[in-house]
C-alpha cells in the first residue's frame, strides 16, 4: 500500500491510518500500520536490522485518521509524555444518530473494559477496574441521510479509553452511525458498515525543538459527504 505521509523527519512521522487497518502490530496476516511504516522507513534508508517504530497512541481498526509514530526511542519517550500529560491535542469528527440534547458540553463517565468481548461500557465509579473517561463535544452541523436525522460532532478527548467516543456517545443516547458494536441498528447479521468516526486533527510539540506542530486531514467516507461544514475543510 502507499502510505499517505503528512510529515516526516529523523525523529517521527505523521501518517493517515486507513479505515480497516490495525494501528499497531497485528497478530493476523493482514497488513498493519507498524509493518507498513517499517517497510517505508527501510525503503527510504535501507539498513541492517529492523527499523525502530514507536507506537504513541492507537485508533480502533474501523476508524481512520491522523497518527504519529516515533522513529527513535528518544522521540517515543517525549511524545508519550505529551500524551500522558494531555498536551497532545486530538480532534475527532463523528456522525451520530439523532441530535444531542445540548449543542456542546462535556461527558464524564467511568468505563469498564470487557476483554473477553473486546468492548467497554459505562459503569458506576466504584466498580473495580473502572476508569475515568472525559471528552468535550460540539455539534457543528446537521444533515439527513437515508431518511434519518444525523449530527456531525467535533470531539476532543481528555482521556484515551478503549472505544471511548463510541461508548460514551451511545451511552448518552446518540450512537455513532455504522457502529456494529454499540449501535443496535447496525448489529444485524450481514450488515457491513464503517464506523462514522475520523481522527481529523493532531497537534503536538516537536520532540527535539519543542515547536508546536498542527496536522489535519478531511474525514473520509460517504457518511461525511452530506455535511456542508466539511466542504471547505
Coordinates of N, CA and C in Angstrom, one line a residue, residues 76-228:
X76 N 10.0 8.7 21.0 CA 8.9 8.0 21.5 C 8.7 8.4 23.0
X77 N 9.7 8.5 23.7 CA 9.6 8.9 25.2 C 9.0 10.3 25.3
X78 N 9.5 11.3 24.5 CA 8.9 12.6 24.5 C 7.5 12.7 24.1
X79 N 7.1 12.0 23.0 CA 5.8 12.0 22.5 C 4.8 11.3 23.5
X80 N 5.3 10.2 24.1 CA 4.4 9.5 25.0 C 4.1 10.4 26.3
X81 N 5.1 11.2 26.7 CA 4.9 12.0 27.8 C 3.9 13.1 27.5
X82 N 3.9 13.6 26.2 CA 2.9 14.6 25.8 C 1.5 14.0 25.9
X83 N 1.4 12.7 25.5 CA 0.0 12.0 25.6 C -0.4 11.9 27.1
X84 N 0.5 11.5 27.9 CA 0.2 11.2 29.3 C -0.2 12.5 30.0
X85 N 0.5 13.7 29.6 CA 0.2 15.0 30.2 C -0.9 15.7 29.6
X86 N -1.6 15.0 28.6 CA -2.7 15.6 27.9 C -2.3 16.9 27.1
X87 N -1.1 16.9 26.6 CA -0.6 18.0 25.9 C -0.6 17.8 24.3
X88 N -1.0 16.6 23.9 CA -1.2 16.3 22.5 C -2.7 16.4 22.2
X89 N -3.0 17.4 21.4 CA -4.4 17.7 21.2 C -4.9 16.9 20.0
X90 N -6.0 16.1 20.2 CA -6.6 15.4 19.1 C -8.1 15.8 18.9
X91 N -8.4 16.0 17.7 CA -9.8 16.4 17.3 C -10.4 15.3 16.4
X92 N -11.6 14.8 16.8 CA -12.3 13.8 16.0 C -13.6 14.4 15.5
X93 N -14.0 13.9 14.3 CA -15.3 14.2 13.8 C -16.1 12.9 13.8
X94 N -17.3 12.9 14.3 CA -18.2 11.8 14.4 C -19.6 12.1 13.9
X95 N -20.2 11.2 13.2 CA -21.6 11.3 12.8 C -22.4 10.4 13.7
X96 N -23.3 11.1 14.4 CA -24.2 10.3 15.4 C -25.6 10.4 14.9
X97 N -26.3 9.4 15.4 CA -27.8 9.3 15.0 C -28.6 10.2 15.9
X98 N -29.5 11.0 15.3 CA -30.3 11.9 16.1 C -29.5 13.2 16.4
X99 N -30.0 13.9 17.5 CA -29.3 15.1 17.9 C -29.2 15.2 19.4
X100 N -28.0 15.4 19.9 CA -27.8 15.5 21.3 C -28.7 16.6 21.9
X101 N -29.0 16.4 23.2 CA -29.9 17.4 23.9 C -29.2 18.8 23.9
X102 N -27.9 18.8 24.1 CA -27.2 20.1 24.1 C -26.3 20.2 22.9
X103 N -26.1 21.4 22.4 CA -25.2 21.6 21.2 C -23.7 21.5 21.6
X104 N -23.4 21.6 22.8 CA -22.0 21.5 23.2 C -22.0 21.1 24.7
X105 N -20.9 20.5 25.2 CA -20.8 20.1 26.5 C -19.7 19.2 26.8
X106 N -19.7 18.5 27.9 CA -18.7 17.6 28.4 C -19.3 16.3 28.9
X107 N -18.8 15.2 28.6 CA -19.3 13.9 29.1 C -18.2 13.4 30.0
X108 N -18.6 13.1 31.3 CA -17.6 12.5 32.2 C -18.3 11.2 32.7
X109 N -17.7 10.1 32.4 CA -18.2 8.8 32.8 C -17.0 7.9 33.3
X110 N -17.4 6.7 33.8 CA -16.5 5.7 34.2 C -16.7 4.5 33.2
X111 N -15.6 4.0 32.6 CA -15.8 2.9 31.6 C -15.1 1.7 32.2
X112 N -15.7 0.5 31.9 CA -15.1 -0.8 32.3 C -14.9 -1.6 31.0
X113 N -13.7 -2.1 30.8 CA -13.4 -2.8 29.6 C -13.6 -4.3 29.8
X114 N -14.4 -4.9 28.9 CA -14.6 -6.3 28.9 C -13.6 -7.0 27.9
X115 N -12.5 -7.5 28.4 CA -11.5 -8.0 27.5 C -12.0 -9.2 26.7
X116 N -12.9 -10.0 27.2 CA -13.3 -11.2 26.5 C -14.1 -10.9 25.2
X117 N -14.9 -9.8 25.3 CA -15.7 -9.4 24.2 C -15.2 -8.2 23.4
X118 N -14.0 -7.7 23.8 CA -13.4 -6.5 23.2 C -14.4 -5.4 23.1
X119 N -15.0 -5.1 24.3 CA -16.0 -4.0 24.4 C -15.8 -3.3 25.7
X120 N -16.4 -2.1 25.8 CA -16.4 -1.3 27.0 C -17.8 -0.9 27.3
X121 N -18.1 -0.5 28.6 CA -19.4 0.0 28.9 C -19.3 1.0 30.1
X122 N -20.3 1.9 30.2 CA -20.3 2.9 31.2 C -20.8 2.2 32.5
X123 N -20.1 2.4 33.6 CA -20.4 1.7 34.9 C -20.3 2.8 36.0
X124 N -20.7 2.4 37.2 CA -20.6 3.2 38.4 C -19.1 3.4 38.7
X125 N -18.8 4.5 39.4 CA -17.5 4.9 39.7 C -16.8 3.8 40.6
X126 N -17.5 3.2 41.5 CA -16.9 2.2 42.4 C -16.6 0.9 41.9
X127 N -17.0 0.6 40.6 CA -16.7 -0.7 40.0 C -15.2 -0.9 39.9
X128 N -14.8 -2.1 40.2 CA -13.4 -2.5 40.1 C -12.9 -2.3 38.6
X129 N -11.7 -1.7 38.5 CA -11.1 -1.5 37.2 C -11.8 -0.5 36.3
X130 N -12.8 0.2 36.8 CA -13.5 1.3 36.1 C -12.5 2.5 36.0
X131 N -12.4 3.1 34.8 CA -11.5 4.2 34.5 C -12.3 5.4 34.1
X132 N -11.8 6.6 34.6 CA -12.5 7.8 34.3 C -12.3 8.1 32.8
X133 N -13.4 8.5 32.1 CA -13.4 8.9 30.7 C -14.1 10.2 30.5
X134 N -13.4 11.1 29.9 CA -13.9 12.5 29.8 C -13.6 13.0 28.3
X135 N -14.6 13.6 27.8 CA -14.5 14.3 26.4 C -15.4 15.5 26.4
X136 N -15.0 16.4 25.5 CA -15.9 17.5 25.2 C -16.4 17.4 23.8
X137 N -17.6 17.9 23.5 CA -18.2 17.8 22.2 C -18.9 19.1 21.8
X138 N -19.1 19.2 20.5 CA -19.8 20.3 19.9 C -20.5 19.9 18.6
X139 N -21.7 20.2 18.5 CA -22.5 19.8 17.3 C -22.2 20.9 16.3
X140 N -21.6 20.6 15.1 CA -21.1 21.6 14.2 C -22.0 21.6 12.9
X141 N -22.8 20.5 12.7 CA -23.7 20.5 11.5 C -24.8 19.4 11.7
X142 N -25.8 19.5 10.8 CA -26.9 18.5 10.8 C -27.2 18.2 9.4
X143 N -27.6 17.0 9.2 CA -28.0 16.6 7.8 C -28.9 15.3 7.9
X144 N -29.5 15.0 6.7 CA -30.3 13.8 6.6 C -29.6 12.8 5.7
X145 N -29.7 11.6 6.1 CA -29.0 10.5 5.3 C -29.9 9.3 5.3
X146 N -30.4 8.8 4.2 CA -31.3 7.7 4.1 C -32.5 7.9 5.0
X147 N -33.0 9.1 5.0 CA -34.2 9.5 5.8 C -34.1 9.6 7.3
X148 N -32.8 9.6 7.7 CA -32.6 9.8 9.2 C -31.8 11.0 9.5
X149 N -32.2 11.7 10.6 CA -31.6 12.9 11.1 C -30.2 12.5 11.7
X150 N -29.2 13.1 11.2 CA -27.8 12.9 11.8 C -27.2 14.2 12.2
X151 N -26.2 14.1 13.1 CA -25.5 15.2 13.6 C -24.0 15.0 13.4
X152 N -23.3 16.0 13.0 CA -21.8 16.0 12.9 C -21.3 16.6 14.1
X153 N -20.4 15.9 14.9 CA -19.9 16.4 16.1 C -18.4 16.5 16.1
X154 N -17.9 17.6 16.6 CA -16.5 17.7 16.8 C -16.2 17.3 18.3
X155 N -15.3 16.4 18.4 CA -15.0 15.8 19.7 C -13.5 15.9 20.1
X156 N -13.3 16.3 21.3 CA -11.9 16.4 21.8 C -11.8 15.5 23.0
X157 N -10.9 14.6 22.9 CA -10.7 13.6 24.1 C -9.8 14.3 25.1
X158 N -10.2 14.1 26.4 CA -9.4 14.5 27.5 C -8.8 13.3 28.2
X159 N -9.3 12.1 27.9 CA -8.7 10.8 28.3 C -8.7 9.9 27.1
X160 N -8.0 8.8 27.1 CA -7.9 7.9 26.0 C -8.3 6.5 26.4
X161 N -9.5 6.2 26.5 CA -10.0 4.9 26.9 C -10.4 4.0 25.7
X162 N -10.5 2.7 26.0 CA -10.9 1.8 25.0 C -12.3 2.1 24.4
X163 N -12.4 2.3 23.1 CA -13.7 2.6 22.4 C -14.4 3.8 23.1
X164 N -13.6 4.8 23.7 CA -14.3 5.8 24.5 C -15.4 6.6 23.8
X165 N -15.1 7.2 22.6 CA -16.0 8.0 21.9 C -17.3 7.2 21.6
X166 N -17.1 6.0 21.1 CA -18.2 5.2 20.6 C -19.1 4.8 21.8
X167 N -18.5 4.5 23.0 CA -19.2 4.0 24.1 C -19.9 5.2 24.8
X168 N -19.3 6.4 24.9 CA -19.9 7.5 25.6 C -21.0 8.1 24.7
X169 N -20.8 8.2 23.4 CA -21.9 8.7 22.5 C -23.1 7.8 22.6
X170 N -22.9 6.5 22.6 CA -24.0 5.5 22.6 C -24.7 5.6 24.0
X171 N -23.9 5.7 25.1 CA -24.4 5.8 26.4 C -25.2 7.0 26.7
X172 N -25.0 8.1 26.0 CA -25.7 9.3 26.2 C -26.8 9.5 25.1
X173 N -27.1 8.4 24.4 CA -28.3 8.4 23.5 C -28.1 8.7 22.1
X174 N -26.9 8.9 21.7 CA -26.6 9.2 20.3 C -25.4 8.4 19.7
X175 N -25.7 7.1 19.4 CA -24.7 6.2 19.0 C -24.2 6.6 17.6
X176 N -23.0 6.2 17.3 CA -22.4 6.5 16.0 C -23.0 5.7 14.9
X177 N -23.2 6.4 13.7 CA -23.7 5.8 12.5 C -22.7 4.7 12.1
X178 N -23.2 3.5 11.8 CA -22.4 2.4 11.3 C -21.7 1.6 12.4
X179 N -21.9 1.9 13.6 CA -21.1 1.2 14.7 C -21.8 -0.1 15.1
X180 N -21.3 -1.2 14.6 CA -21.9 -2.5 14.8 C -21.8 -3.0 16.2
X181 N -20.9 -2.5 17.0 CA -20.7 -2.9 18.3 C -21.6 -2.2 19.3
X182 N -21.8 -0.9 19.1 CA -22.6 -0.1 20.1 C -23.9 0.5 19.6
X183 N -24.2 0.4 18.3 CA -25.4 0.9 17.8 C -26.3 -0.3 17.3
X184 N -27.4 -0.6 18.1 CA -28.2 -1.7 17.8 C -28.7 -1.8 16.3
X185 N -28.9 -0.6 15.7 CA -29.4 -0.6 14.4 C -28.5 -1.3 13.4
X186 N -27.2 -1.3 13.7 CA -26.3 -1.9 12.7 C -25.7 -3.3 13.2
X187 N -26.4 -3.9 14.1 CA -26.0 -5.2 14.6 C -26.6 -6.4 13.9
X188 N -27.4 -6.2 12.9 CA -28.0 -7.3 12.2 C -26.9 -8.1 11.4
X189 N -27.1 -9.4 11.3 CA -26.1 -10.2 10.6 C -26.0 -9.8 9.1
X190 N -24.9 -9.8 8.6 CA -24.7 -9.4 7.2 C -24.5 -7.9 7.0
X191 N -24.7 -7.1 8.0 CA -24.5 -5.7 7.8 C -23.0 -5.3 7.8
X192 N -22.7 -4.6 6.8 CA -21.3 -4.2 6.7 C -21.2 -2.6 6.5
X193 N -20.7 -2.0 7.5 CA -20.6 -0.5 7.5 C -19.3 -0.1 8.2
X194 N -18.9 1.1 8.0 CA -17.7 1.7 8.7 C -18.2 2.6 9.8
X195 N -17.5 2.6 10.9 CA -17.9 3.5 12.0 C -17.7 4.9 11.5
X196 N -18.6 5.8 11.7 CA -18.5 7.2 11.3 C -17.8 8.0 12.3
X197 N -16.5 7.7 12.3 CA -15.6 8.4 13.3 C -14.2 8.6 12.6
X198 N -13.7 9.8 12.6 CA -12.4 10.1 12.0 C -11.5 10.9 12.8
X199 N -10.3 10.5 13.0 CA -9.3 11.3 13.8 C -8.8 12.4 12.8
X200 N -9.3 13.5 12.8 CA -9.1 14.5 11.8 C -7.9 15.5 12.1
X201 N -7.6 15.7 13.3 CA -6.6 16.7 13.6 C -5.7 16.2 14.8
X202 N -4.4 16.5 14.7 CA -3.5 16.2 15.7 C -2.4 17.3 15.9
X203 N -2.3 17.8 17.1 CA -1.3 18.9 17.3 C -0.4 18.4 18.4
X204 N 0.9 18.5 18.1 CA 1.9 18.1 19.1 C 3.1 19.0 19.1
X205 N 4.0 18.9 20.1 CA 5.2 19.6 20.1 C 6.4 18.7 19.6
X206 N 7.2 19.3 18.8 CA 8.3 18.5 18.2 C 9.2 18.0 19.4
X207 N 9.5 16.7 19.3 CA 10.2 16.0 20.5 C 11.6 16.6 20.7
X208 N 12.2 17.3 19.7 CA 13.5 17.8 19.9 C 13.5 19.4 20.1
X209 N 12.8 20.0 19.1 CA 12.8 21.5 19.2 C 11.7 22.1 20.1
X210 N 10.7 21.3 20.3 CA 9.6 21.8 21.1 C 8.6 22.6 20.3
X211 N 8.8 22.8 19.0 CA 7.9 23.6 18.2 C 6.5 23.0 18.1
X212 N 5.5 23.8 18.2 CA 4.1 23.3 18.1 C 3.8 23.0 16.7
X213 N 3.3 21.8 16.4 CA 3.0 21.4 15.0 C 1.6 20.8 14.9
X214 N 0.8 21.5 14.1 CA -0.6 21.0 13.8 C -0.7 20.3 12.5
X215 N -1.5 19.2 12.5 CA -1.7 18.4 11.3 C -3.2 18.1 11.2
X216 N -3.8 18.1 10.0 CA -5.2 17.8 9.9 C -5.5 17.2 8.5
X217 N -6.6 16.5 8.5 CA -7.0 15.9 7.2 C -8.5 15.8 7.2
X218 N -9.1 15.9 6.1 CA -10.5 15.9 5.9 C -11.1 14.4 6.2
X219 N -12.1 14.3 7.0 CA -12.7 13.0 7.2 C -13.1 12.3 5.9
X220 N -12.8 11.0 5.7 CA -13.2 10.3 4.5 C -14.3 9.3 4.8
X221 N -15.2 9.1 3.8 CA -16.3 8.2 3.9 C -17.6 8.8 3.4
X222 N -18.4 8.0 2.8 CA -19.7 8.5 2.2 C -20.6 9.2 3.3
X223 N -20.5 8.8 4.5 CA -21.4 9.3 5.5 C -21.1 10.7 5.9
X224 N -19.8 11.2 5.6 CA -19.4 12.6 5.9 C -19.8 13.5 4.8
X225 N -20.2 13.0 3.6 CA -20.4 13.9 2.5 C -21.6 14.8 2.6
X226 N -22.7 14.5 3.3 CA -23.9 15.4 3.3 C -23.6 16.6 4.1
X227 N -22.6 16.7 4.9 CA -22.4 17.9 5.8 C -21.6 19.0 5.1
X228 N -22.3 20.1 5.0 CA -21.7 21.3 4.4 C -20.5 21.8 5.2

